[in-house]
Tab-separated table of C-alpha atoms and ligand atoms in Angstrom:
chain	number	residue	atom	x	y	z
A	53	MET	CA	-18.850	-6.221	22.093
A	54	LEU	CA	-19.035	-4.135	19.081
A	55	LYS	CA	-21.345	-4.734	16.462
A	56	LYS	CA	-20.714	-5.049	12.561
A	57	GLU	CA	-22.872	-2.837	10.572
A	58	PHE	CA	-23.422	-2.296	6.999
A	59	LYS	CA	-24.111	1.346	6.083
A	60	ARG	CA	-26.471	2.897	3.610
A	61	LYS	CA	-23.475	4.435	2.102
A	62	ASP	CA	-21.893	1.106	1.628
A	63	VAL	CA	-24.866	-0.095	-0.366
A	64	GLU	CA	-24.939	3.281	-2.417
A	65	ARG	CA	-21.034	2.854	-3.359
A	66	MET	CA	-21.566	-0.762	-4.501
A	67	ARG	CA	-24.705	-0.036	-6.398
A	68	ASN	CA	-22.564	2.979	-8.178
A	69	LEU	CA	-19.753	0.596	-8.795
A	70	ILE	CA	-22.018	-2.168	-10.163
A	71	LYS	CA	-23.447	0.385	-12.899
A	72	GLY	CA	-20.073	1.664	-13.368
A	73	ASP	CA	-21.189	5.034	-12.028
A	74	THR	CA	-18.448	5.872	-9.567
A	75	GLY	CA	-18.364	9.398	-10.426
A	76	LYS	CA	-21.726	9.856	-8.117
A	77	SER	CA	-20.004	8.361	-5.046
A	78	ALA	CA	-21.804	10.859	-2.994
A	79	GLU	CA	-20.803	11.216	0.745
A	80	LEU	CA	-17.221	10.707	2.389
A	81	GLN	CA	-16.100	11.599	5.867
A	82	VAL	CA	-12.976	13.514	5.951
A	83	GLY	CA	-10.021	13.708	8.309
A	84	TYR	CA	-10.338	14.037	12.336
A	85	THR	CA	-13.037	16.757	12.086
A	86	ALA	CA	-15.373	14.604	10.688
A	87	LYS	CA	-16.088	17.320	8.268
A	88	LYS	CA	-18.270	16.179	5.398
A	89	GLU	CA	-17.425	16.935	1.935
A	90	ASN	CA	-18.591	16.060	-1.539
A	91	ARG	CA	-15.793	14.607	-3.306
A	92	LYS	CA	-16.609	12.535	-6.932
A	93	GLU	CA	-14.334	9.935	-9.006
A	94	GLY	CA	-10.920	11.501	-10.057
A	95	ASP	CA	-11.266	14.517	-7.621
A	96	ILE	CA	-7.743	15.660	-6.469
A	97	TRP	CA	-7.596	17.304	-3.253
A	98	GLU	CA	-4.891	18.381	-0.253
A	99	GLU	CA	-5.678	17.135	3.335
A	100	SER	CA	-3.178	16.390	6.153
A	101	GLY	CA	-0.003	17.369	4.185
A	102	LYS	CA	-1.257	14.832	1.405
A	103	LYS	CA	-2.670	14.418	-1.911
A	104	TRP	CA	-5.875	12.514	-2.151
A	105	THR	CA	-7.991	11.135	-4.798
A	106	ILE	CA	-11.206	8.870	-5.115
A	107	LYS	CA	-10.556	5.910	-7.755
A	108	ASP	CA	-13.087	3.048	-8.237
A	109	GLY	CA	-15.181	4.951	-5.479
A	110	ILE	CA	-12.700	4.576	-2.717
A	111	LYS	CA	-10.597	7.388	-1.204
A	112	GLN	CA	-6.980	7.120	-1.212
A	113	THR	CA	-3.824	8.774	-1.354
A	114	TYR	CA	-2.592	10.371	-5.046
A	115	THR	CA	0.989	9.949	-4.361
A	116	LYS	CA	0.806	6.236	-3.463
A	117	LEU	CA	-1.573	5.521	-6.392
A	118	ASP	CA	1.184	7.260	-8.643
A	119	LYS	CA	3.861	5.311	-7.291
A	120	VAL	CA	1.787	1.996	-7.973
A	121	LYS	CA	1.130	3.115	-11.474
A	122	LYS	CA	4.681	3.586	-12.035
A	123	GLU	CA	5.714	0.556	-10.552
A	124	ALA	CA	3.415	-1.217	-12.799
A	125	ILE	CA	5.034	-0.108	-15.970
A	126	LEU	CA	7.407	-2.589	-17.478
A	127	PRO	CA	9.752	-1.129	-19.903
A	128	LEU	CA	10.113	-3.406	-23.282
A	129	PHE	CA	13.652	-3.561	-22.994
A	130	CYS	CA	16.277	-4.215	-20.147
A	131	PRO	CA	17.718	-0.982	-18.807
A	132	CYS	CA	21.235	-3.190	-18.374
A	133	CYS	CA	21.549	-5.524	-21.390
A	134	GLY	CA	19.089	-4.024	-23.734
A	135	THR	CA	17.378	-7.203	-24.549
A	136	LEU	CA	13.249	-7.472	-24.752
A	137	MET	CA	11.626	-8.553	-21.484
A	138	LYS	CA	8.848	-10.967	-22.416
A	139	LYS	CA	9.788	-13.920	-20.075
A	140	ARG	CA	7.606	-14.567	-17.180
A	141	ASN	CA	10.036	-13.801	-14.261
A	142	ASP	CA	11.380	-10.658	-15.893
A	143	THR	CA	8.365	-8.843	-14.680
A	144	LYS	CA	8.923	-10.056	-11.293
A	145	MET	CA	13.021	-9.521	-11.385
A	146	TYR	CA	12.419	-5.698	-12.928
A	147	LYS	CA	10.263	-4.919	-9.793
A	148	ILE	CA	13.052	-5.835	-7.306
A	149	HIS	CA	16.391	-5.363	-9.317
A	150	LYS	CA	15.298	-2.653	-12.386
A	151	LYS	CA	16.605	-5.469	-14.757
A	152	CYS	CA	16.031	-8.530	-16.602
A	153	PHE	CA	15.985	-12.185	-14.983
A	154	ASP	CA	19.006	-13.126	-16.994
A	155	CYS	CA	20.896	-9.836	-15.871
A	156	VAL	CA	20.034	-11.180	-12.220
A	157	ILE	CA	21.164	-14.436	-12.655
A	158	GLU	CA	24.503	-13.193	-13.893
A	159	MET	CA	24.824	-10.473	-11.366
A	160	GLU	CA	24.288	-13.157	-8.467
A	161	THR	CA	26.706	-15.608	-9.981
A	162	GLN	CA	29.250	-12.894	-9.853
A	163	LEU	CA	28.387	-12.122	-6.385
A	164	LYS	CA	28.788	-15.896	-5.646
A	165	ILE	CA	32.154	-15.860	-7.030
A	166	GLU	CA	33.247	-12.877	-5.055
A	167	GLY	CA	31.720	-14.271	-1.882
A	168	LYS	CA	29.161	-11.629	-1.803
A	169	TYR	CA	26.176	-13.276	-2.310
A	170	GLU	CA	24.954	-13.887	1.493
A	171	GLU	CA	25.579	-10.527	2.146
A	172	TYR	CA	23.356	-9.348	-0.604
A	173	GLU	CA	20.689	-11.962	-0.120
A	174	LYS	CA	20.358	-10.423	3.396
A	175	LYS	CA	19.915	-6.903	1.789
A	176	VAL	CA	17.391	-8.014	-0.344
A	177	ILE	CA	15.345	-9.833	1.755
A	178	LEU	CA	15.738	-7.187	4.518
A	179	GLY	CA	14.790	-4.708	1.852
A	180	ASN	CA	11.683	-5.920	0.895
A	181	ALA	CA	10.610	-6.549	4.627
A	182	LYS	CA	11.267	-2.795	5.158
A	183	ASP	CA	9.105	-1.734	2.147
A	184	MET	CA	6.100	-4.410	3.132
A	185	VAL	CA	6.172	-2.599	6.541
A	186	ASP	CA	6.202	1.063	5.450
A	187	ASP	CA	3.099	-0.300	2.592
A	188	TYR	CA	1.207	-1.943	5.460
A	189	GLU	CA	1.562	1.155	7.825
A	190	THR	CA	0.726	3.372	5.538
A	191	TYR	CA	-2.437	1.320	4.428
A	192	LEU	CA	-3.765	1.213	8.072
A	193	LEU	CA	-3.167	4.811	9.061
A	194	GLU	CA	-5.092	5.560	5.813
A	195	SER	CA	-8.016	3.084	6.026
A	196	ILE	CA	-8.574	4.560	10.030
A	197	ASN	CA	-8.527	8.016	8.895
A	198	THR	CA	-10.774	7.220	5.826
A	199	SER	CA	-13.515	6.368	8.018
A	200	ASN	CA	-14.662	6.557	11.778
A	201	THR	CA	-16.856	3.336	11.527
A	202	GLN	CA	-14.089	1.063	9.600
A	203	TYR	CA	-11.129	-0.604	10.290
A	204	VAL	CA	-8.887	-3.343	8.747
A	205	SER	CA	-7.943	-6.007	11.089
A	206	GLU	CA	-4.775	-7.581	11.390
A	207	LYS	CA	-6.051	-10.248	9.012
A	208	GLY	CA	-6.791	-7.651	6.224
A	209	GLU	CA	-10.251	-7.941	6.739
A	210	VAL	CA	-12.496	-4.825	6.922
A	211	GLU	CA	-14.519	-4.419	9.956
A	212	ARG	CA	-17.290	-2.185	10.213
A	213	TRP	CA	-17.898	-1.044	13.950
A	214	LYS	CA	-21.247	0.925	15.214
A	215	GLY	CA	-20.142	3.709	17.497
A	216	GLY	CA	-16.767	4.758	15.756
A	217	ILE	CA	-13.293	4.017	16.514
A	218	ASP	CA	-10.649	5.810	18.608
A	219	LYS	CA	-8.744	6.908	15.839
A	220	GLU	CA	-5.730	8.587	17.846
A	221	LYS	CA	-5.327	5.665	19.962
A	222	LEU	CA	-5.202	3.159	16.957
A	223	SER	CA	-3.027	5.318	14.845
A	224	LYS	CA	-0.660	5.565	17.473
A	225	GLU	CA	-0.695	1.574	18.070
A	226	ILE	CA	-0.165	1.090	14.388
A	227	LYS	CA	2.895	3.636	14.169
A	228	GLU	CA	4.293	1.921	17.719
A	229	ALA	CA	4.063	-1.718	15.802
A	230	ALA	CA	5.503	-0.688	12.628
A	231	SER	CA	8.690	1.266	14.166
A	232	GLU	CA	9.094	-2.104	16.276
A	233	PHE	CA	9.143	-4.070	13.180
A	234	LYS	CA	11.501	-1.664	11.316
A	235	GLU	CA	13.824	-1.578	14.348
A	236	LYS	CA	14.294	-5.180	14.402
A	237	ILE	CA	14.898	-5.043	10.528
A	238	LYS	CA	17.334	-2.503	10.939
A	239	GLN	CA	19.120	-4.622	13.849
A	240	ALA	CA	19.066	-7.440	11.702
A	241	GLN	CA	20.585	-5.596	8.782
A	242	ASN	CA	23.371	-4.421	10.941
A	243	ASP	CA	24.191	-8.001	12.086
B	407	ZN	ZN1	19.021	-7.356	-18.892
């Protein structure tokens, strides 16, 4: 059985976070070569064809961060009808449909009239499912490539193992599971 381990690095990182001193995040293990590089908060660098950065003391891809940032920005006015988006449901609806709650209701009513609602509903649900699988796959692959003693379990718990993990085997398993999911979604979309 693999023993869980709390590394000195983790204690240091936590201490830096508490002190608000993430810039001093000292040691990071990088990539398959396990080459050690000194990176600090806000640094951006290229590695395995991706842009990486350190935010809050955690190594992550820069592009993903950028995407999250863009999605978090809610425009003041609905691009569809031009009214001020201030209702609670507007934020949620804008993320999915890029329009306000009222516009979504109107669009869905119209689709019901035209008898296209079920098809649309399936498209939205399956589209969301595919995005979720993509995000989870990226997250898992990034997690195992960030450290060789850390792995995020199916429940989303971070586990630290003594003796390291087999990155190539895990990467392969994650990719296989994700493509299996995506294949199922694709089949459902074509039904
Ligand atoms: Zn609107």
